[in-house]
Amino acid sequence: MLAAENGLKSDPRLQGISEAIRVVPHFPKQGIMFQDITTLLLDHKAFKDTVDIFVDRYRDMNISVVAGVEARGFMFGPAIALAIGAKFVPLRKPRKLPGEVISEAYELEYGTDCLEIHVGAVQPGERAIVIDDLVATGGTLSAAISLLERVGAEVIECACVIGVPDAKGQCRLNGKPLYILVEPRQTDNCC
């Protein structure tokens, strides 16, 4: 669900967030309109508004785990976790976490990948959200949900700053709600 469809339709923060995301044509390959959130991070107001909207949504949902998907979920997740009184749990690519881990492989458009979590990072019954910067096919979020459920978490929702409108990953999220702030822009008006 888009934030604009959930009571924030006239919220000017959403336009500011959208405009703060730079569009880089043909990166990393021809035909891709890359949504670069680094420019959002450089804009104090847009970055704060992004975190604030997520915090407002999750503050009263008794969330105990904010799981961030490597690497861009790490940019939003810790701030959200601190603000709502939850712990931040990184979901990392293979061989990035020391110690014992649990892994979840998943399919990408052009191959496979894997996410890992530390054993003991999440306790059975904890309520979790998954945060990432962008959802297209939903493959990464689906793997994150599976990984968290394997360790006993109750995944309440997935949250992304940007959601590709045609895919939005809904069908791959095992019925879990998806909360998206903005849709991707096709051109960068500022450059």
CSV table of C-alpha atoms in Angstrom, one decimal:
chain,number,residue,atom,x,y,z
A,1,MET,CA,0.0,0.0,0.0
A,2,LEU,CA,1.2,3.4,-0.9
A,3,ALA,CA,1.5,5.9,2.0
A,4,ALA,CA,-0.6,8.3,-0.1
A,5,GLU,CA,-3.4,5.7,-0.1
A,6,ASN,CA,-3.3,5.4,3.6
A,7,GLY,CA,-4.1,8.9,5.0
A,8,LEU,CA,-1.1,10.8,3.7
A,9,LYS,CA,-2.4,11.7,0.2
A,10,SER,CA,-2.0,15.4,0.7
A,11,ASP,CA,1.1,15.1,2.8
A,12,PRO,CA,3.8,17.4,1.3
A,13,ARG,CA,6.6,15.3,2.8
A,14,LEU,CA,5.9,12.6,0.2
A,15,GLN,CA,6.6,14.9,-2.7
A,16,GLY,CA,9.8,16.2,-1.0
A,17,ILE,CA,10.9,12.6,-0.5
A,18,SER,CA,10.2,11.7,-4.1
A,19,GLU,CA,12.0,14.8,-5.4
A,20,ALA,CA,15.1,14.1,-3.2
A,21,ILE,CA,15.7,10.8,-4.9
A,22,ARG,CA,18.0,11.2,-7.9
A,23,VAL,CA,17.2,9.2,-11.1
A,24,VAL,CA,20.2,7.8,-12.9
A,25,PRO,CA,19.3,6.6,-16.4
A,26,HIS,CA,20.9,3.4,-17.7
A,27,PHE,CA,22.6,2.4,-14.4
A,28,PRO,CA,23.9,-0.2,-13.7
A,29,LYS,CA,22.9,-1.2,-17.3
A,30,GLN,CA,21.0,0.0,-20.3
A,31,GLY,CA,17.3,0.5,-19.7
A,32,ILE,CA,17.4,0.7,-15.9
A,33,MET,CA,16.3,4.0,-14.3
A,34,PHE,CA,18.3,3.7,-11.0
A,35,GLN,CA,16.6,5.3,-8.0
A,36,ASP,CA,19.6,6.8,-6.1
A,37,ILE,CA,18.7,7.3,-2.4
A,38,THR,CA,22.1,8.8,-1.6
A,39,THR,CA,20.7,12.2,-2.6
A,40,LEU,CA,17.8,11.7,-0.2
A,41,LEU,CA,20.3,11.0,2.6
A,42,LEU,CA,22.0,14.3,1.8
A,43,ASP,CA,18.8,16.2,2.2
A,44,HIS,CA,18.3,16.5,6.0
A,45,LYS,CA,14.6,17.3,5.8
A,46,ALA,CA,13.7,14.6,3.3
A,47,PHE,CA,15.7,12.0,5.2
A,48,LYS,CA,14.1,13.0,8.5
A,49,ASP,CA,10.6,13.0,6.9
A,50,THR,CA,11.2,9.5,5.5
A,51,VAL,CA,12.2,8.2,9.0
A,52,ASP,CA,9.4,10.1,10.7
A,53,ILE,CA,6.7,8.7,8.4
A,54,PHE,CA,7.8,5.1,9.2
A,55,VAL,CA,8.1,5.9,12.9
A,56,ASP,CA,4.6,7.4,12.9
A,57,ARG,CA,3.3,4.2,11.3
A,58,TYR,CA,5.1,1.7,13.6
A,59,ARG,CA,5.3,3.5,16.9
A,60,ASP,CA,2.2,1.9,18.4
A,61,MET,CA,2.4,-1.5,16.8
A,62,ASN,CA,4.5,-3.2,19.5
A,63,ILE,CA,7.3,-3.9,17.1
A,64,SER,CA,10.4,-5.3,18.8
A,65,VAL,CA,12.6,-6.0,15.7
A,66,VAL,CA,13.4,-3.8,12.8
A,67,ALA,CA,15.2,-6.0,10.3
A,68,GLY,CA,17.2,-4.1,7.7
A,69,VAL,CA,18.1,-5.6,4.3
A,70,GLU,CA,21.7,-5.1,3.3
A,71,ALA,CA,22.8,-2.5,2.5
A,72,ARG,CA,20.3,0.3,2.0
A,73,GLY,CA,17.9,-1.0,4.7
A,74,PHE,CA,20.8,-0.3,7.1
A,75,MET,CA,20.4,3.5,6.3
A,76,PHE,CA,16.8,3.7,7.5
A,77,GLY,CA,16.4,0.8,9.9
A,78,PRO,CA,18.5,1.8,12.8
A,79,ALA,CA,16.9,5.3,13.1
A,80,ILE,CA,13.4,3.7,13.0
A,81,ALA,CA,14.4,1.1,15.6
A,82,LEU,CA,15.7,3.7,18.0
A,83,ALA,CA,12.7,5.9,17.6
A,84,ILE,CA,10.2,3.1,18.3
A,85,GLY,CA,12.2,1.3,21.0
A,86,ALA,CA,13.0,-1.8,19.0
A,87,LYS,CA,16.3,-3.5,18.2
A,88,PHE,CA,17.9,-3.3,14.8
A,89,VAL,CA,18.8,-6.7,13.2
A,90,PRO,CA,20.9,-6.6,10.0
A,91,LEU,CA,20.1,-9.1,7.3
A,92,ARG,CA,23.4,-9.5,5.5
A,93,LYS,CA,24.8,-11.0,2.4
A,94,PRO,CA,26.8,-14.3,2.8
A,95,ARG,CA,30.0,-14.3,4.9
A,96,LYS,CA,29.5,-10.8,6.3
A,97,LEU,CA,28.4,-11.8,9.8
A,98,PRO,CA,30.8,-13.5,12.3
A,99,GLY,CA,29.6,-16.4,14.3
A,100,GLU,CA,26.8,-18.8,13.7
A,101,VAL,CA,24.2,-17.7,11.1
A,102,ILE,CA,21.0,-19.0,9.4
A,103,SER,CA,20.8,-18.5,5.6
A,104,GLU,CA,18.0,-18.0,3.1
A,105,ALA,CA,18.7,-18.3,-0.6
A,106,TYR,CA,16.5,-16.6,-3.1
A,107,GLU,CA,16.0,-16.1,-6.8
A,108,LEU,CA,16.9,-12.8,-8.6
A,109,GLU,CA,15.9,-11.8,-12.1
A,110,TYR,CA,19.4,-12.9,-13.3
A,111,GLY,CA,20.6,-15.4,-10.7
A,112,THR,CA,20.5,-16.1,-7.0
A,113,ASP,CA,21.5,-14.5,-3.8
A,114,CYS,CA,21.3,-15.2,-0.1
A,115,LEU,CA,20.6,-13.3,3.2
A,116,GLU,CA,21.9,-14.3,6.6
A,117,ILE,CA,21.0,-13.5,10.2
A,118,HIS,CA,22.8,-14.2,13.4
A,119,VAL,CA,21.5,-17.2,15.4
A,120,GLY,CA,19.9,-15.7,18.5
A,121,ALA,CA,19.4,-12.2,17.1
A,122,VAL,CA,15.6,-12.7,17.1
A,123,GLN,CA,13.6,-14.6,19.7
A,124,PRO,CA,10.5,-16.7,18.9
A,125,GLY,CA,7.4,-14.6,19.1
A,126,GLU,CA,9.0,-11.2,18.5
A,127,ARG,CA,7.1,-8.8,16.2
A,128,ALA,CA,9.2,-7.7,13.3
A,129,ILE,CA,9.1,-5.3,10.3
A,130,VAL,CA,11.5,-5.6,7.4
A,131,ILE,CA,12.9,-2.3,5.9
A,132,ASP,CA,14.6,-1.8,2.5
A,133,ASP,CA,15.0,1.1,0.1
A,134,LEU,CA,13.2,-0.3,-2.9
A,135,VAL,CA,10.9,-3.2,-3.9
A,136,ALA,CA,10.5,-4.4,-7.4
A,137,THR,CA,9.9,-8.2,-7.7
A,138,GLY,CA,9.8,-8.8,-3.9
A,139,GLY,CA,12.4,-11.6,-4.0
A,140,THR,CA,14.6,-10.0,-1.4
A,141,LEU,CA,11.8,-9.1,0.9
A,142,SER,CA,10.3,-12.6,0.6
A,143,ALA,CA,13.7,-14.1,1.6
A,144,ALA,CA,13.8,-11.7,4.6
A,145,ILE,CA,10.3,-12.8,5.7
A,146,SER,CA,11.2,-16.5,5.4
A,147,LEU,CA,14.4,-16.0,7.3
A,148,LEU,CA,12.7,-14.2,10.2
A,149,GLU,CA,9.9,-16.7,10.3
A,150,ARG,CA,12.3,-19.6,10.5
A,151,VAL,CA,13.8,-18.1,13.7
A,152,GLY,CA,10.2,-17.6,15.1
A,153,ALA,CA,9.5,-14.0,14.5
A,154,GLU,CA,6.1,-12.7,13.6
A,155,VAL,CA,6.6,-10.5,10.5
A,156,ILE,CA,4.0,-7.7,10.7
A,157,GLU,CA,4.9,-5.8,7.5
A,158,CYS,CA,7.5,-4.9,5.0
A,159,ALA,CA,8.3,-1.2,4.4
A,160,CYS,CA,10.2,0.4,1.5
A,161,VAL,CA,10.9,3.9,0.6
A,162,ILE,CA,10.3,3.2,-3.2
A,163,GLY,CA,8.0,0.7,-4.8
A,164,VAL,CA,7.9,-0.2,-8.5
A,165,PRO,CA,4.1,0.2,-9.3
A,166,ASP,CA,3.8,-2.8,-11.7
A,167,ALA,CA,5.4,-5.3,-9.4
A,168,LYS,CA,5.3,-4.1,-5.9
A,169,GLY,CA,6.3,-7.6,-4.9
A,170,GLN,CA,2.9,-8.3,-3.4
A,171,CYS,CA,2.5,-11.8,-4.8
A,172,ARG,CA,5.8,-12.9,-3.4
A,173,LEU,CA,5.4,-11.7,0.2
A,174,ASN,CA,3.4,-14.6,1.5
A,175,GLY,CA,0.4,-12.4,2.3
A,176,LYS,CA,2.4,-9.9,4.3
A,177,PRO,CA,1.5,-6.2,3.9
A,178,LEU,CA,3.8,-3.9,2.0
A,179,TYR,CA,4.0,-0.2,2.9
A,180,ILE,CA,5.6,2.1,0.3
A,181,LEU,CA,6.3,5.8,0.6
A,182,VAL,CA,6.7,6.8,-3.1
A,183,GLU,CA,6.8,5.3,-6.6
A,184,PRO,CA,9.9,5.6,-8.7
A,185,ARG,CA,10.3,8.7,-10.9
A,186,GLN,CA,11.3,8.1,-14.5
A,187,THR,CA,13.4,11.2,-15.0
A,188,ASP,CA,15.4,13.4,-12.8
A,189,ASN,CA,14.0,16.9,-13.1
A,190,CYS,CA,16.9,18.6,-11.4
A,191,CYS,CA,19.7,17.5,-13.7
